[in-house]
Amino acid sequence: MKAKELLPFIPNIDTLQYYGKVVKVVGLMIESQGPESSIGDVCFIHVGAKTKKRKIMAEVVGFKEQNIVLMPYTNIQDIRPGSLVEATSKPLQIKVGPELIGKVIDSLGHPIDGSTMPIGMKAVDTDKTPPNPLSRPTIAEPLEVGVRPIDSLLTVGKGQRLGIFAGSGVGKSTLLGMIARNTKADINVIALIGERGREVREFVENDLGPEGLKKSIIIAATSDQPALMRIKGAFTATAIAEYFRDKGHDVMFMMDSVTRVAMAQREVGLAVGEPPATKGYTPSVFSIMPRLLERTGTNQFGSITAFYTVLVDGDDMNEPIADAVRGILDGHIVLDRSLANKGQYPAINILQSVSRLMSALASSEHRTAAVRVRDLLSTYLNSEDLINIGAYKKGASREIDEAIQAYPEIISFLKQNTDEKKTLQESIQSLIELSETGEFN
């Protein structure tokens, strides 16, 4: 840019630097007398002795009388009364670019393996407004995820958003890894929020694998990190996905889990004085959910197909976060512990799961086959107790006889090894054959 082109910007440059000082610390909440800042702005708290000075990043989360209330992104060691607080007058920004593909980064966009940040990337805000509803193209094209039960019975469209609902230890991470390896999307953006530290490497090496990592960006915010870092992990991951969508790519976005984002927001809300509402969740939790989840989907440039895992308490599918998320998304996939205990993986309960866009994406033959297989499975499960105790006599009901005959083939169809890959067309063709003859390839 030439000097003449810069002249109009000079009058708007603020040459002053604004400072305040710490007056109170309670838990993770820091009160500061000044500087002048807005909600969401990033500030730096200067700490340490003269020889070991450092800055702690913090965000303005509220106000208390004339003081601003800050929450740090990292630990608060060395903060003392009178510590200098420096205003940036900007919200959190991260650097994004194709150079991030294949890397594991933290909530601030820094590689967690200690490597240096690539140069030449673009700075973007982590918190943005969702696309205008009228600028979103309708979803009319299916996206292959490479998991047979999903592609055939819960067909996903480019730009659709689904929830994966399950209790702990039922196979959510394994299913996400399968989707990331097998999908036809251009790039994967995967947010691991509130995970145990050891699970991050296990997911990258075992569930995702080298093949999946080659086209993926991992954002990790482990459970030991402050609540604000866990929340920002979700916003940072969404901003990265938006960047690639705006470049015209079809992005596969996965977040594990949105429940832990809600728990982190509850921590922040309670700390700043919000009243607890449903099951202790503060009102801000239920306002942040749609603002975050609506950012994915389609826009005029590309698409973000999103899978959000929801950790349901005690396998209760109607707990507050599960209920709120289910009402926002375009479908839900329920993983059933009883199916996992029987050795069925992925443990998808087809009868409780739904893709709200499948009717618009599937051909009439595909829809007919899906309805037929669901009907056979439902008929068998409704009569399972009678069948198991020998109270049902063959020939009493034609529908039950057909369901008994088809049930073993249906269960085999719903199972898929983690290293097995099926194309969308193969899955649909197998479903049609199963509905017609009870056999599949």
Coordinates of C-alpha atoms in Angstrom, one line a residue:
M1 CA 0.0 0.0 0.0
K2 CA 1.4 3.4 -1.0
A3 CA 1.8 6.3 1.4
K4 CA -1.0 8.3 -0.2
E5 CA -3.4 5.4 0.4
L6 CA -2.5 5.4 4.1
L7 CA -3.3 9.1 4.6
P8 CA -7.0 8.7 5.2
F9 CA -6.4 6.3 8.1
I10 CA -4.0 8.5 10.0
P11 CA -6.7 10.7 11.8
N12 CA -8.3 7.5 13.2
I13 CA -5.2 6.1 14.7
D14 CA -5.2 6.2 18.5
T15 CA -1.7 7.0 19.6
L16 CA -2.5 6.7 23.3
Q17 CA -2.0 3.5 25.3
Y18 CA -4.5 2.9 28.1
Y19 CA -3.6 1.3 31.4
G20 CA -5.3 0.3 34.7
K21 CA -4.3 -1.6 37.8
V22 CA -5.4 -4.8 39.6
V23 CA -7.4 -4.1 42.8
K24 CA -8.9 -7.5 43.6
V25 CA -8.6 -11.2 42.7
V26 CA -11.3 -13.8 43.7
G27 CA -10.8 -17.2 42.3
L28 CA -10.2 -16.7 38.6
M29 CA -12.0 -13.3 38.5
I30 CA -9.7 -10.2 38.4
E31 CA -11.0 -6.8 39.2
S32 CA -9.2 -3.8 37.7
Q33 CA -9.5 -0.1 38.1
G34 CA -9.4 0.8 34.5
P35 CA -8.4 0.7 31.6
E36 CA -11.3 1.8 29.4
S37 CA -12.5 -1.4 27.7
S38 CA -15.6 -3.1 26.3
I39 CA -17.0 -6.6 26.9
G40 CA -15.0 -9.1 24.9
D41 CA -11.8 -7.0 24.7
V42 CA -8.5 -8.6 25.4
C43 CA -6.2 -7.0 28.0
F44 CA -2.6 -7.8 29.1
I45 CA -1.8 -8.0 32.8
H46 CA 1.9 -7.3 33.4
V47 CA 3.4 -9.5 36.1
G48 CA 6.8 -10.8 37.3
A49 CA 10.0 -9.3 38.6
K50 CA 12.1 -6.9 36.4
T51 CA 14.2 -9.8 35.2
K52 CA 11.3 -12.1 34.4
K53 CA 8.5 -9.9 33.2
R54 CA 5.7 -11.5 31.3
K55 CA 2.1 -10.7 30.2
I56 CA -1.0 -12.6 31.1
M57 CA -3.8 -12.5 28.5
A58 CA -7.3 -11.8 29.9
E59 CA -10.7 -10.9 28.6
V60 CA -13.2 -8.4 29.8
V61 CA -16.2 -10.4 30.9
G62 CA -18.1 -7.9 33.0
F63 CA -18.2 -4.8 35.2
K64 CA -18.6 -4.2 38.9
E65 CA -19.4 -0.6 39.7
Q66 CA -16.5 1.4 38.2
N67 CA -14.2 -1.6 37.9
I68 CA -13.8 -4.0 35.0
V69 CA -13.9 -7.7 35.6
L70 CA -11.4 -9.8 33.7
M71 CA -10.9 -13.6 33.3
P72 CA -7.5 -14.9 32.3
Y73 CA -6.8 -17.3 29.4
T74 CA -4.0 -18.9 31.5
N75 CA -3.0 -19.3 35.1
I76 CA -2.9 -16.2 37.4
Q77 CA 0.4 -16.8 39.2
D78 CA 2.4 -13.7 40.1
I79 CA -0.6 -11.3 39.9
R80 CA -0.4 -8.9 42.8
P81 CA -2.3 -5.7 43.9
G82 CA -1.4 -2.9 41.6
S83 CA -0.3 -5.1 38.7
L84 CA -0.5 -3.1 35.5
V85 CA -3.4 -3.9 33.1
E86 CA -2.9 -2.9 29.5
A87 CA -5.9 -2.4 27.1
T88 CA -5.8 -3.6 23.5
S89 CA -9.3 -2.3 22.6
K90 CA -9.6 -5.4 20.4
P91 CA -11.4 -8.8 20.8
L92 CA -9.4 -12.0 20.5
Q93 CA -8.0 -12.7 17.0
I94 CA -6.2 -15.7 15.7
K95 CA -4.0 -16.3 12.6
V96 CA -5.5 -18.6 10.0
G97 CA -4.3 -20.1 6.7
P98 CA -3.7 -23.3 4.8
E99 CA -0.4 -23.7 6.7
L100 CA -2.4 -24.9 9.8
I101 CA -3.5 -28.1 8.0
G102 CA -2.0 -31.1 9.8
K103 CA -1.3 -29.1 13.0
V104 CA -2.7 -29.4 16.5
I105 CA -3.2 -25.9 18.0
D106 CA -4.5 -24.4 21.2
S107 CA -7.5 -22.0 21.7
L108 CA -5.3 -19.0 20.9
G109 CA -4.1 -20.6 17.6
H110 CA -0.6 -21.5 18.7
P111 CA 0.8 -25.0 17.9
I112 CA 0.9 -27.0 21.1
D113 CA 4.0 -29.0 20.0
G114 CA 6.1 -25.9 20.5
S115 CA 6.8 -25.3 16.8
T116 CA 6.8 -21.8 15.4
M117 CA 3.8 -20.2 13.8
P118 CA 3.9 -20.1 10.0
I119 CA 4.1 -16.6 8.6
G120 CA 1.8 -14.9 6.1
M121 CA -1.5 -16.0 7.7
K122 CA -4.6 -13.8 8.0
A123 CA -5.8 -12.5 11.3
V124 CA -9.5 -13.1 12.0
D125 CA -11.9 -12.5 14.9
T126 CA -12.9 -15.6 16.8
D127 CA -16.4 -14.3 17.6
K128 CA -18.5 -13.5 14.5
T129 CA -22.2 -13.2 13.7
P130 CA -23.9 -16.2 11.8
P131 CA -24.5 -15.7 8.1
N132 CA -27.7 -13.9 7.0
P133 CA -30.5 -16.5 6.7
L134 CA -31.3 -15.3 3.2
S135 CA -27.7 -15.6 2.1
R136 CA -27.7 -19.4 2.9
P137 CA -28.2 -21.6 -0.1
T138 CA -30.6 -24.5 0.5
I139 CA -29.0 -27.9 1.2
A140 CA -29.6 -30.1 -1.8
E141 CA -26.4 -32.2 -2.2
P142 CA -25.5 -35.2 0.0
L143 CA -22.1 -35.4 1.6
E144 CA -20.4 -38.8 2.0
V145 CA -19.2 -39.5 5.5
G146 CA -18.0 -43.1 4.9
V147 CA -20.1 -44.6 7.7
R148 CA -22.7 -47.0 6.3
P149 CA -25.5 -46.5 8.8
I150 CA -25.3 -42.7 8.5
D151 CA -24.9 -42.6 4.7
S152 CA -27.8 -45.0 4.1
L153 CA -30.3 -44.3 6.9
L154 CA -29.3 -40.8 8.1
T155 CA -28.1 -39.2 4.9
V156 CA -26.2 -36.0 5.6
G157 CA -26.2 -33.0 3.3
K158 CA -23.4 -30.5 2.6
G159 CA -23.9 -27.8 5.2
Q160 CA -26.1 -29.8 7.6
R161 CA -25.5 -29.7 11.3
L162 CA -26.1 -32.8 13.5
G163 CA -25.6 -33.8 17.1
I164 CA -24.1 -37.0 18.3
F165 CA -25.8 -37.8 21.7
A166 CA -24.3 -40.3 24.0
G167 CA -23.1 -41.1 27.5
S168 CA -19.4 -41.5 28.3
G169 CA -17.6 -44.4 26.8
V170 CA -20.1 -45.3 24.1
G171 CA -17.8 -44.5 21.1
K172 CA -18.3 -40.8 20.2
S173 CA -14.5 -40.2 19.6
T174 CA -14.2 -43.4 17.5
L175 CA -17.1 -42.4 15.4
L176 CA -15.7 -38.9 14.8
G177 CA -12.4 -40.5 13.8
M178 CA -14.1 -42.7 11.3
I179 CA -16.0 -39.7 9.8
A180 CA -12.8 -37.6 9.6
R181 CA -10.9 -40.4 7.8
N182 CA -13.6 -41.4 5.4
T183 CA -15.5 -38.2 4.5
K184 CA -15.3 -36.6 1.1
A185 CA -15.1 -33.1 2.6
D186 CA -12.1 -31.0 1.6
I187 CA -10.8 -30.3 5.1
N188 CA -11.6 -31.4 8.7
V189 CA -11.6 -28.9 11.6
I190 CA -11.9 -30.8 14.9
A191 CA -12.3 -29.1 18.3
L192 CA -11.5 -31.2 21.3
I193 CA -13.0 -29.3 24.2
G194 CA -12.6 -30.3 27.8
E195 CA -10.9 -33.6 26.9
R196 CA -8.4 -35.4 29.2
G197 CA -4.9 -34.6 28.4
R198 CA -4.0 -38.1 27.3
E199 CA -7.0 -38.4 25.0
V200 CA -5.8 -35.7 22.7
R201 CA -2.8 -37.7 21.5
E202 CA -4.8 -40.9 21.5
F203 CA -7.4 -39.3 19.2
V204 CA -4.8 -37.9 16.8
E205 CA -2.8 -41.1 16.6
N206 CA -5.4 -43.8 17.0
D207 CA -8.8 -42.5 16.0
L208 CA -7.8 -40.0 13.4
G209 CA -4.5 -41.6 12.2
P210 CA -2.0 -40.2 9.7
E211 CA -4.5 -40.4 6.8
G212 CA -7.0 -38.2 8.6
L213 CA -4.5 -35.8 10.0
K214 CA -3.2 -34.9 6.5
K215 CA -6.4 -32.9 5.9
S216 CA -7.3 -31.9 9.4
I217 CA -6.7 -29.1 11.9
I218 CA -7.1 -30.0 15.6
I219 CA -8.0 -27.4 18.2
A220 CA -7.4 -28.8 21.7
A221 CA -8.5 -27.2 25.0
T222 CA -8.0 -29.8 27.8
S223 CA -10.0 -30.0 31.0
D224 CA -7.2 -28.6 33.1
Q225 CA -7.3 -25.3 31.3
P226 CA -9.3 -22.3 32.5
A227 CA -13.0 -22.1 31.6
L228 CA -12.4 -19.2 29.2
M229 CA -9.8 -21.2 27.2
R230 CA -12.3 -24.0 26.8
I231 CA -15.0 -21.6 25.5
K232 CA -12.5 -19.9 23.2
G233 CA -11.5 -23.3 21.8
A234 CA -15.0 -23.7 20.4
F235 CA -15.0 -20.1 19.0
T236 CA -11.5 -20.4 17.5
A237 CA -12.3 -23.7 15.8
T238 CA -15.5 -22.3 14.4
A239 CA -13.6 -19.2 13.1
I240 CA -11.1 -21.5 11.3
A241 CA -13.9 -23.5 9.7
E242 CA -15.5 -20.2 8.5
Y243 CA -12.2 -19.1 7.0
F244 CA -12.0 -22.2 4.8
R245 CA -15.8 -22.0 4.0
D246 CA -15.3 -18.4 2.7
K247 CA -12.5 -19.7 0.5
G248 CA -15.1 -22.0 -1.3
H249 CA -14.3 -25.3 0.5
D250 CA -16.6 -27.9 1.9
V251 CA -15.5 -28.2 5.5
M252 CA -16.2 -31.1 7.9
F253 CA -16.4 -29.5 11.4
M254 CA -16.5 -31.7 14.5
M255 CA -16.7 -30.6 18.2
D256 CA -16.3 -32.9 21.1
S257 CA -18.1 -31.9 23.1
V258 CA -20.5 -29.0 23.1
T259 CA -21.6 -30.0 26.7
R260 CA -18.2 -29.1 28.0
V261 CA -18.4 -25.7 26.3
A262 CA -21.7 -25.2 28.2
M263 CA -20.1 -26.3 31.5
A264 CA -17.3 -23.8 30.9
Q265 CA -19.8 -21.0 30.2
R266 CA -21.6 -21.9 33.4
E267 CA -18.4 -21.4 35.3
V268 CA -17.9 -18.0 33.8
G269 CA -21.5 -17.0 34.3
L270 CA -21.6 -18.0 38.0
A271 CA -18.3 -16.2 38.6
V272 CA -19.6 -12.9 37.2
G273 CA -22.8 -13.2 39.3
E274 CA -25.4 -14.7 36.9
P275 CA -28.2 -16.5 38.7
P276 CA -28.3 -20.3 38.2
A277 CA -31.3 -21.4 36.2
T278 CA -32.0 -24.9 34.8
K279 CA -29.9 -27.5 36.7
G280 CA -27.4 -24.8 37.6
Y281 CA -26.8 -23.6 34.0
T282 CA -26.9 -19.8 33.8
P283 CA -29.0 -17.9 31.2
S284 CA -25.8 -17.0 29.2
V285 CA -25.3 -20.7 28.4
F286 CA -28.6 -20.9 26.5
S287 CA -27.9 -17.6 24.7
I288 CA -24.4 -18.7 23.6
M289 CA -25.4 -22.0 22.2
P290 CA -27.5 -20.8 19.2
R291 CA -24.9 -18.0 18.5
L292 CA -22.2 -20.6 18.3
L293 CA -24.0 -23.4 16.5
E294 CA -25.7 -21.2 13.9
R295 CA -22.3 -20.0 12.6
T296 CA -21.8 -23.3 10.8
G297 CA -23.8 -24.4 7.8
T298 CA -23.9 -23.0 4.3
N299 CA -23.1 -19.5 2.9
Q300 CA -22.8 -18.2 -0.6
F301 CA -19.1 -19.4 -0.9
G302 CA -19.0 -22.9 0.6
S303 CA -20.3 -25.1 3.4
I304 CA -19.5 -26.3 6.9
T305 CA -21.1 -29.7 7.7
A306 CA -21.0 -30.0 11.5
F307 CA -21.1 -32.8 14.0
Y308 CA -21.4 -31.8 17.6
T309 CA -21.2 -34.4 20.3
V310 CA -23.4 -34.0 23.4
L311 CA -22.4 -35.8 26.5
V312 CA -25.7 -36.7 28.1
D313 CA -25.8 -37.1 31.9
G314 CA -26.7 -40.6 32.9
D315 CA -27.9 -41.3 29.3
D316 CA -30.7 -38.8 29.9
M317 CA -31.5 -37.5 26.4
N318 CA -33.8 -34.8 27.8
E319 CA -31.3 -33.0 30.1
P320 CA -31.1 -29.2 29.5
I321 CA -28.1 -29.0 27.1
A322 CA -29.2 -32.0 25.1
D323 CA -32.7 -30.6 24.8
A324 CA -31.4 -27.1 23.8
V325 CA -28.9 -28.4 21.2
R326 CA -31.4 -30.9 19.6
G327 CA -33.8 -28.0 19.0
I328 CA -31.1 -26.0 17.2
L329 CA -29.5 -28.6 14.9
D330 CA -30.7 -30.3 11.8
G331 CA -30.8 -33.8 13.1
H332 CA -29.4 -36.1 15.8
I333 CA -27.6 -39.4 16.1
V334 CA -28.1 -41.3 19.3
L335 CA -25.5 -43.7 20.5
D336 CA -27.0 -46.4 22.7
R337 CA -25.0 -48.0 25.6
S338 CA -27.1 -51.2 25.4
L339 CA -26.0 -51.6 21.7
A340 CA -22.4 -51.0 22.6
N341 CA -22.6 -53.6 25.3
K342 CA -23.8 -56.1 22.7
G343 CA -20.8 -55.4 20.5
Q344 CA -22.6 -53.3 17.9
Y345 CA -20.2 -50.5 16.6
P346 CA -21.0 -47.8 15.8
A347 CA -23.7 -48.1 18.5
I348 CA -26.2 -46.0 16.6
N349 CA -29.8 -46.4 17.6
I350 CA -31.4 -45.9 14.2
L351 CA -34.9 -45.7 15.5
Q352 CA -34.1 -42.8 17.9
S353 CA -31.9 -41.0 15.3
V354 CA -33.1 -38.7 12.5
S355 CA -31.7 -36.6 9.7
R356 CA -34.1 -33.8 9.1
L357 CA -32.9 -33.2 5.5
M358 CA -32.8 -36.9 4.3
S359 CA -36.2 -36.6 2.6
A360 CA -34.8 -33.7 0.5
L361 CA -31.5 -35.5 -0.3
A362 CA -32.5 -39.1 -1.0
S363 CA -34.2 -40.6 -4.1
S364 CA -37.6 -42.1 -3.8
E365 CA -36.1 -45.6 -4.0
H366 CA -33.6 -44.8 -1.3
R367 CA -36.3 -43.4 1.0
T368 CA -38.6 -46.4 0.4
A369 CA -35.7 -48.8 1.3
A370 CA -34.9 -46.8 4.5
V371 CA -38.5 -46.8 5.6
R372 CA -38.7 -50.5 5.0
V373 CA -35.6 -51.4 7.0
R374 CA -36.7 -49.1 9.9
D375 CA -40.1 -50.7 9.9
L376 CA -38.6 -54.3 10.1
L377 CA -36.2 -53.2 12.9
S378 CA -39.0 -51.5 14.8
T379 CA -41.3 -54.5 14.5
Y380 CA -38.7 -56.9 15.8
L381 CA -37.7 -54.7 18.8
N382 CA -41.4 -54.3 19.7
S383 CA -41.8 -58.0 19.8
E384 CA -38.3 -58.9 21.1
D385 CA -39.5 -59.9 24.6
L386 CA -42.1 -62.3 23.3
I387 CA -39.6 -63.8 20.8
N388 CA -36.9 -64.3 23.5
I389 CA -39.1 -66.1 26.0
G390 CA -40.7 -68.3 23.2
A391 CA -44.2 -66.9 23.6
Y392 CA -44.4 -66.0 19.9
K393 CA -45.4 -68.8 17.5
K394 CA -44.2 -68.6 13.9
G395 CA -47.0 -67.7 11.5
A396 CA -49.0 -65.7 14.0
S397 CA -48.0 -62.5 12.2
R398 CA -46.5 -62.1 8.8
E399 CA -44.8 -58.8 9.7
I400 CA -43.1 -60.3 12.7
D401 CA -42.0 -63.4 10.7
E402 CA -40.4 -61.1 8.2
A403 CA -38.7 -59.0 10.9
I404 CA -37.3 -62.1 12.6
Q405 CA -35.9 -63.3 9.3
A406 CA -34.4 -59.9 8.4
Y407 CA -33.1 -58.9 11.9
P408 CA -29.6 -60.7 11.7
E409 CA -28.9 -59.1 8.3
I410 CA -30.0 -55.7 9.5
I411 CA -27.7 -55.8 12.6
S412 CA -24.8 -56.9 10.3
F413 CA -25.6 -54.0 8.0
L414 CA -25.5 -51.5 10.9
K415 CA -22.1 -52.7 12.1
Q416 CA -18.9 -51.4 10.5
N417 CA -15.2 -51.9 11.5
T418 CA -13.3 -48.7 12.3
D419 CA -10.9 -49.4 9.4
E420 CA -13.7 -50.2 6.9
K421 CA -14.7 -47.6 4.3
K422 CA -17.8 -47.6 2.3
T423 CA -18.8 -45.1 -0.4
L424 CA -22.2 -43.3 -0.3
Q425 CA -23.4 -45.2 -3.4
E426 CA -22.2 -48.6 -2.0
S427 CA -24.1 -47.9 1.3
I428 CA -27.3 -46.9 -0.5
Q429 CA -27.2 -49.9 -2.9
S430 CA -26.6 -52.2 0.1
L431 CA -29.6 -50.7 1.8
I432 CA -31.8 -51.2 -1.2
E433 CA -30.7 -54.8 -1.6
L434 CA -31.3 -55.5 2.1
S435 CA -34.8 -54.1 2.0
E436 CA -35.7 -56.2 -1.1
T437 CA -33.9 -59.5 -0.3
G438 CA -32.6 -59.4 3.2
E439 CA -29.1 -59.7 1.9
F440 CA -26.3 -57.2 1.3
N441 CA -22.7 -57.1 0.0

